[in-house]
Short mmCIF file of C-alpha atoms in Angstrom, two decimals:
data_model
loop_
_atom_site.label_atom_id
_atom_site.label_comp_id
_atom_site.label_asym_id
_atom_site.label_seq_id
_atom_site.Cartn_x
_atom_site.Cartn_y
_atom_site.Cartn_z
CA UNK A 1 85.24 20.36 -57.76
CA UNK A 2 83.94 21.46 -53.49
CA UNK A 3 82.51 18.01 -50.86
CA UNK A 4 79.53 18.78 -49.89
CA UNK A 5 78.02 16.97 -47.15
CA UNK A 6 74.44 15.62 -47.30
CA UNK A 7 71.24 14.57 -45.07
CA UNK A 8 68.72 11.86 -46.43
CA UNK A 9 66.40 10.74 -44.40
CA UNK A 10 63.37 8.05 -45.43
CA UNK A 11 60.77 7.28 -43.77
CA UNK A 12 57.64 5.06 -43.79
CA UNK A 13 54.81 6.38 -45.79
CA UNK A 14 52.20 7.80 -44.33
CA UNK A 15 49.58 5.80 -43.84
CA UNK A 16 51.76 2.44 -44.12
CA UNK A 17 51.62 0.55 -41.23
CA UNK A 18 54.99 0.81 -39.18
CA UNK A 19 55.74 -2.03 -37.11
CA UNK A 20 58.80 -0.90 -35.27
CA UNK A 21 57.22 2.70 -34.55
CA UNK A 22 54.64 0.62 -33.23
CA UNK A 23 56.31 -1.35 -31.15
CA UNK A 24 58.91 1.62 -29.46
CA UNK A 25 55.89 3.74 -28.96
CA UNK A 26 53.68 0.53 -26.90
CA UNK A 27 57.55 0.60 -25.15
CA UNK A 28 57.11 4.17 -24.23
CA UNK A 29 53.66 3.92 -22.92
CA UNK A 30 54.02 1.77 -20.75
CA UNK A 31 57.87 3.13 -19.43
CA UNK A 32 55.29 5.75 -18.04
CA UNK A 33 55.68 8.29 -21.22
CA UNK A 34 52.78 10.18 -21.27
CA UNK A 35 51.10 11.86 -24.36
CA UNK A 36 53.01 10.52 -27.32
CA UNK A 37 50.83 10.23 -29.97
CA UNK A 38 52.15 8.28 -32.14
CA UNK A 39 55.94 6.90 -33.12
CA UNK A 40 57.75 6.22 -37.06
CA UNK A 41 61.22 5.52 -37.60
CA UNK A 42 63.28 5.98 -40.62
CA UNK A 43 66.94 5.75 -41.30
CA UNK A 44 69.22 9.17 -42.25
CA UNK A 45 72.57 8.56 -43.97
CA UNK A 46 74.95 10.85 -44.05
CA UNK A 47 76.87 11.74 -47.51
CA UNK A 48 79.49 13.23 -48.59
CA UNK A 49 79.33 14.14 -52.23
CA UNK A 50 82.13 15.75 -54.63
CA UNK A 51 80.42 18.50 -56.64
CA UNK A 52 81.07 21.28 -58.64
CA UNK A 53 78.43 23.28 -56.85
CA UNK A 54 75.61 22.38 -53.96
CA UNK A 55 72.68 22.41 -56.42
CA UNK A 56 74.62 19.05 -57.98
CA UNK A 57 75.47 17.74 -55.42
CA UNK A 58 71.86 18.18 -54.19
CA UNK A 59 70.31 16.60 -57.36
CA UNK A 60 73.12 13.86 -57.45
CA UNK A 61 71.35 12.70 -53.92
CA UNK A 62 67.93 13.10 -55.23
CA UNK A 63 68.61 10.65 -57.58
CA UNK A 64 70.43 8.42 -55.24
CA UNK A 65 67.53 8.19 -53.64
CA UNK A 66 65.18 7.81 -56.49
CA UNK A 67 67.46 4.87 -57.84
CA UNK A 68 68.34 3.32 -54.60
CA UNK A 69 68.18 4.73 -50.71
CA UNK A 70 65.00 4.61 -50.70
CA UNK A 71 61.86 2.18 -52.24
CA UNK A 72 59.06 4.96 -53.57
CA UNK A 73 56.43 1.92 -53.39
CA UNK A 74 57.30 2.46 -49.14
CA UNK A 75 59.13 5.08 -48.40
CA UNK A 76 59.31 9.04 -49.16
CA UNK A 77 62.80 10.71 -48.74
CA UNK A 78 63.97 14.65 -47.53
CA UNK A 79 67.96 16.14 -48.64
CA UNK A 80 69.35 18.34 -46.90
CA UNK A 81 72.37 20.32 -47.52
CA UNK A 82 74.29 20.15 -43.79
CA UNK A 83 77.23 22.52 -45.50
CA UNK A 84 80.97 21.98 -47.01
CA UNK A 85 83.60 19.92 -45.43
CA UNK A 86 86.57 21.58 -44.66
CA UNK A 87 89.80 20.69 -46.67
CA UNK A 88 91.51 18.79 -43.37
CA UNK A 89 88.81 17.51 -42.54
CA UNK A 90 88.18 15.58 -45.87
CA UNK A 91 91.16 14.50 -45.84
CA UNK A 92 91.45 12.51 -43.16
CA UNK B 1 66.74 -29.20 -69.98
CA UNK B 2 69.23 -26.50 -67.99
CA UNK B 3 67.34 -23.65 -65.47
CA UNK B 4 69.74 -21.39 -63.60
CA UNK B 5 69.60 -21.23 -59.53
CA UNK B 6 71.19 -17.14 -59.08
CA UNK B 7 73.71 -17.03 -56.27
CA UNK B 8 74.22 -13.75 -54.51
CA UNK B 9 76.00 -13.16 -51.75
CA UNK B 10 74.08 -14.74 -48.56
CA UNK B 11 72.08 -16.53 -50.47
CA UNK B 12 71.63 -19.62 -48.41
CA UNK B 13 68.52 -22.33 -50.44
CA UNK B 14 70.35 -22.50 -53.61
CA UNK B 15 71.86 -25.30 -52.78
CA UNK B 16 68.16 -26.55 -51.78
CA UNK B 17 66.89 -24.95 -55.06
CA UNK B 18 69.51 -27.20 -57.01
CA UNK B 19 68.33 -30.41 -54.80
CA UNK B 20 64.30 -29.82 -55.17
CA UNK B 21 65.36 -29.17 -58.72
CA UNK B 22 67.20 -32.18 -59.29
CA UNK B 23 64.35 -34.35 -56.87
CA UNK B 24 61.28 -33.34 -59.90
CA UNK B 25 63.58 -34.78 -61.96
CA UNK B 26 64.07 -33.71 -65.97
CA UNK B 27 66.06 -31.17 -64.73
CA UNK B 28 69.67 -29.73 -65.55
CA UNK B 29 70.36 -27.28 -62.66
CA UNK B 30 73.31 -24.43 -62.81
CA UNK B 31 74.33 -21.93 -60.32
CA UNK B 32 74.62 -18.53 -61.67
CA UNK B 33 76.95 -16.35 -59.59
CA UNK B 34 75.87 -12.71 -59.19
CA UNK B 35 78.81 -11.40 -61.00
CA UNK B 36 78.01 -12.96 -64.03
CA UNK B 37 76.62 -11.22 -67.34
CA UNK B 38 74.37 -13.53 -68.91
CA UNK B 39 72.47 -16.64 -67.81
CA UNK B 40 73.02 -19.23 -70.70
CA UNK B 41 70.73 -21.26 -72.46
CA UNK B 42 68.80 -21.88 -69.31
CA UNK B 43 65.04 -22.72 -69.72
CA UNK B 44 63.65 -21.07 -66.18
CA UNK B 45 65.08 -19.47 -63.58
CA UNK B 46 64.96 -19.07 -59.90
CA UNK B 47 65.86 -16.42 -57.33
CA UNK B 48 66.35 -18.26 -53.70
CA UNK B 49 65.55 -17.52 -50.52
CA UNK B 50 68.84 -16.01 -47.75
CA UNK B 51 70.34 -12.49 -47.09
CA UNK B 52 71.20 -11.29 -49.92
CA UNK B 53 74.02 -8.66 -49.42
CA UNK B 54 73.22 -9.11 -45.43
CA UNK B 55 69.69 -7.17 -46.04
CA UNK B 56 71.57 -4.55 -45.91
CA UNK B 57 69.70 -1.04 -46.61
CA UNK B 58 66.56 -3.25 -47.24
CA UNK B 59 66.22 -7.00 -48.09
CA UNK B 60 66.76 -7.43 -52.15
CA UNK B 61 67.43 -3.29 -52.18
CA UNK B 62 71.49 -4.10 -53.52
CA UNK B 63 71.08 -7.62 -55.47
CA UNK B 64 68.66 -5.31 -57.67
CA UNK B 65 71.86 -4.18 -59.04
CA UNK B 66 73.71 -7.84 -59.63
CA UNK B 67 74.72 -7.17 -62.72
CA UNK B 68 73.29 -11.05 -63.76
CA UNK B 69 69.95 -9.06 -63.05
CA UNK B 70 70.28 -7.32 -66.00
CA UNK B 71 70.28 -11.10 -67.74
CA UNK B 72 67.03 -11.94 -65.40
CA UNK B 73 65.18 -8.36 -65.87
CA UNK B 74 65.57 -9.70 -70.38
CA UNK B 75 64.48 -13.09 -69.66
CA UNK B 76 61.30 -12.03 -67.89
CA UNK B 77 60.79 -9.66 -70.29
CA UNK B 78 61.12 -12.88 -73.42
CA UNK B 79 58.33 -14.29 -71.57
CA UNK B 80 61.32 -16.90 -69.84
CA UNK B 81 59.36 -18.25 -66.15
CA UNK B 82 61.26 -16.98 -63.39
CA UNK B 83 60.65 -17.72 -59.52
CA UNK B 84 62.25 -16.04 -56.53
CA UNK B 85 61.31 -17.55 -53.46
CA UNK B 86 61.81 -15.62 -49.80
CA UNK B 87 64.33 -13.25 -50.96
CA UNK B 88 64.01 -13.46 -54.20
CA UNK B 89 61.23 -12.05 -53.81
CA UNK B 90 61.78 -9.32 -52.28
CA UNK B 91 64.67 -8.75 -55.36
CA UNK B 92 62.06 -9.32 -57.25
CA UNK B 93 60.02 -6.02 -56.24
CA UNK B 94 62.72 -4.37 -55.61
CA UNK B 95 63.50 -4.54 -59.18
CA UNK B 96 60.22 -3.96 -60.17
CA UNK B 97 59.16 -6.98 -61.91
CA UNK B 98 56.82 -7.40 -59.45
CA UNK B 99 55.11 -4.85 -58.04
CA UNK B 100 54.53 -3.88 -54.05
CA UNK B 101 57.12 -4.35 -51.22
CA UNK B 102 57.71 -6.69 -48.70
CA UNK B 103 58.18 -4.85 -45.04
CA UNK B 104 58.72 -5.96 -41.60
CA UNK B 105 56.53 -8.97 -40.11
CA UNK B 106 53.65 -6.95 -38.54
CA UNK B 107 55.60 -9.36 -34.93
CA UNK B 108 58.52 -7.58 -35.85
CA UNK B 109 59.72 -11.84 -35.42
CA UNK B 110 61.47 -13.51 -38.05
CA UNK B 111 58.60 -16.70 -38.31
CA UNK B 112 60.02 -19.66 -39.27
CA UNK B 113 58.27 -22.74 -39.29
CA UNK B 114 55.21 -24.30 -41.49
CA UNK B 115 52.51 -22.63 -43.06
CA UNK B 116 49.31 -23.49 -44.89
CA UNK B 117 48.90 -21.84 -48.18
CA UNK B 118 45.86 -21.88 -50.90
CA UNK B 119 46.85 -22.29 -54.02
CA UNK B 120 44.57 -19.36 -55.72
CA UNK B 121 45.21 -19.68 -59.16
CA UNK B 122 46.17 -23.22 -61.01
CA UNK B 123 47.07 -20.11 -64.42
CA UNK B 124 50.92 -20.23 -63.78
CA UNK B 125 54.16 -22.31 -65.26
CA UNK B 126 54.70 -22.84 -61.69
CA UNK B 127 50.95 -23.85 -60.46
CA UNK B 128 48.94 -25.93 -63.20
CA UNK B 129 49.61 -29.32 -61.27
CA UNK B 130 47.84 -28.54 -58.39
CA UNK B 131 44.14 -28.00 -58.33
CA UNK B 132 43.08 -24.34 -56.94
CA UNK B 133 41.66 -24.55 -53.57
CA UNK B 134 44.14 -27.10 -52.88
CA UNK B 135 46.25 -26.74 -49.14
CA UNK B 136 49.85 -26.69 -49.35
CA UNK B 137 51.31 -27.26 -46.14
CA UNK B 138 55.21 -25.31 -46.54
CA UNK B 139 57.85 -23.80 -44.41
CA UNK B 140 58.23 -19.76 -43.95
CA UNK B 141 61.92 -18.70 -42.62
CA UNK B 142 61.73 -14.77 -43.27
CA UNK B 143 61.44 -11.52 -41.07
CA UNK B 144 60.70 -9.33 -43.91
CA UNK B 145 57.46 -11.00 -45.42
CA UNK B 146 54.74 -8.75 -45.16
CA UNK B 147 53.40 -7.86 -48.62
CA UNK B 148 51.87 -4.66 -49.45
CA UNK B 149 50.79 -2.33 -52.16
CA UNK B 150 48.93 0.73 -53.03
CA UNK B 151 44.61 -0.25 -52.91
CA UNK B 152 44.84 0.51 -57.02
CA UNK B 153 47.69 -2.86 -57.23
CA UNK B 154 46.25 -4.66 -54.71
CA UNK B 155 42.44 -4.71 -56.56
CA UNK B 156 44.84 -5.02 -59.95
CA UNK B 157 45.80 -8.12 -58.36
CA UNK B 158 42.55 -9.67 -57.32
CA UNK B 159 40.92 -8.81 -60.42
CA UNK B 160 43.60 -9.92 -62.70
CA UNK B 161 43.87 -13.17 -61.15
CA UNK B 162 47.50 -12.39 -59.85
CA UNK B 163 47.34 -14.08 -56.58
CA UNK B 164 48.99 -17.47 -56.42
CA UNK B 165 48.67 -18.54 -53.43
CA UNK B 166 46.98 -16.60 -49.88
CA UNK B 167 48.14 -17.90 -46.14
CA UNK B 168 44.99 -20.17 -44.46
CA UNK B 169 44.19 -22.58 -42.02
CA UNK B 170 44.80 -26.22 -42.83
CA UNK B 171 40.83 -26.28 -43.72
CA UNK B 172 41.65 -23.87 -46.46
CA UNK B 173 40.11 -20.50 -44.24
CA UNK B 174 41.71 -17.02 -44.35
CA UNK B 175 42.07 -15.94 -40.72
CA UNK B 176 44.11 -13.34 -39.68
CA UNK B 177 45.77 -16.12 -36.97
CA UNK B 178 47.16 -17.83 -40.41
CA UNK B 179 48.30 -15.05 -41.52
CA UNK B 180 52.19 -15.26 -40.52
CA UNK B 181 53.60 -11.61 -40.96
CA UNK B 182 50.83 -9.02 -42.03
CA UNK B 183 50.22 -9.77 -45.46
CA UNK B 184 48.15 -7.35 -47.36
CA UNK B 185 45.05 -9.46 -48.67
CA UNK B 186 46.32 -12.84 -47.01
CA UNK B 187 49.23 -12.64 -49.86
CA UNK B 188 51.83 -15.69 -50.24
CA UNK B 189 52.60 -15.12 -53.86
CA UNK B 190 52.22 -13.51 -56.44
CA UNK B 191 52.86 -13.48 -60.69
CA UNK B 192 53.50 -10.43 -63.45
CA UNK B 193 50.95 -8.59 -65.52
CA UNK B 194 52.73 -12.00 -68.33
CA UNK B 195 51.80 -14.63 -65.80
CA UNK B 196 55.78 -15.79 -65.53
CA UNK B 197 57.33 -14.06 -63.22
CA UNK B 198 56.25 -15.53 -59.19
CA UNK B 199 57.38 -14.72 -55.83
CA UNK B 200 56.87 -16.18 -53.06
CA UNK B 201 57.20 -15.66 -49.52
CA UNK B 202 57.11 -19.79 -48.07
CA UNK B 203 59.80 -21.95 -49.02
CA UNK B 204 58.71 -25.01 -51.15
CA UNK B 205 62.29 -25.83 -51.93
CA UNK B 206 62.05 -27.14 -48.52
CA UNK B 207 59.27 -29.01 -48.61
CA UNK B 208 59.85 -31.59 -51.38
CA UNK B 209 60.60 -35.28 -49.84
CA UNK B 210 59.55 -36.95 -46.88
CA UNK B 211 62.39 -36.70 -44.47
CA UNK B 212 61.71 -32.94 -44.71
CA UNK B 213 58.20 -33.20 -43.51
CA UNK B 214 55.94 -32.21 -46.33
CA UNK B 215 56.22 -32.49 -50.37
CA UNK B 216 53.87 -30.54 -50.79
CA UNK B 217 56.46 -27.99 -52.83
CA UNK B 218 57.49 -30.08 -55.22
CA UNK B 219 53.77 -29.85 -57.27
CA UNK B 220 55.04 -26.38 -58.01
CA UNK B 221 58.69 -27.73 -59.65
CA UNK B 222 56.70 -31.02 -60.98
CA UNK B 223 54.02 -27.82 -63.19
CA UNK B 224 57.13 -25.90 -63.76
CA UNK B 225 58.67 -29.64 -65.57
CA UNK B 226 55.09 -30.00 -67.21
CA UNK B 227 55.04 -26.31 -68.69
CA UNK B 228 58.38 -26.60 -70.22
CA UNK B 229 57.56 -29.59 -72.34
CA UNK B 230 59.40 -32.40 -69.76
CA UNK B 231 57.93 -35.79 -69.77
CA UNK B 232 54.13 -35.73 -68.40
CA UNK B 233 53.58 -36.96 -64.48
CA UNK B 234 53.38 -39.70 -63.54
CA UNK B 235 51.72 -39.58 -60.51
CA UNK B 236 50.29 -36.60 -58.29
CA UNK B 237 52.23 -33.78 -57.91
CA UNK B 238 51.34 -33.92 -54.39
CA UNK B 239 51.61 -37.13 -53.26
CA UNK B 240 51.09 -38.22 -49.76
CA UNK B 241 53.29 -38.55 -47.31
CA UNK B 242 53.45 -42.34 -46.20
#
């Protein structure tokens, strides 16, 4: 069993109004940052998963996204494998 | 008759719901804790407002996996009346018992004041005592009440008379200024295909006695009692304020 480090990104679906992104966009523009065409705000989640191999770790994380971590009506998700967690780090 | 009011950690309108049921008369409200696995012998279920699990991850996302929700799902599948108010509506959407989702308010603000909602259909266990087109004054208190669904779902809700309440002006006209959260099609409440599961953002249980400033929410509880075969209403379900 290896401990894998995964990152889940959850973003509002394209076309869906993102009031937080819109407000932040306005704030950036009013601070004088020119050329900001769009801002969308989502979430990043960091997971450590014990699994026999990387493929299983990714599959299980995707299943978690479908069931809980993202709302399929309003959000899209992506899962990235960042690597293995070192033993000392895992026990710290 | 017994009616269950579910309490999740962070629910804060469960007592208001119980009080509204007691005031309506003919009900014996019972609390059901989120960790229970059975509703018991109840005739209807309320999922109250609040901030279940601190609204962590998404409003209602974690509450939907509570043990009691399996019993609620089964109860709803058998046609039992279920009403989710505010956070309860969010839980019903997250659990798939109602379509769509509730996003952050367009204003990004927690909004809490009285709104006017128009009764769009009386063909539900919760609105049969109102008149179609009747305008109710009922408070809201939410940050995530911006109803959204894909265009196909919205068309289906419209086409099958499943939009129960819409935000409106006091005169009953639809207007963006009367929509407190940016909800699609001015939606304040919907029912499922079987018409037995209602979700709504406004709080009818907070508008059931003159002291609260409005009694317009009482009709919802009276409608439910009539639907369940309780004593007929002796007076109008929405009596005027003194």
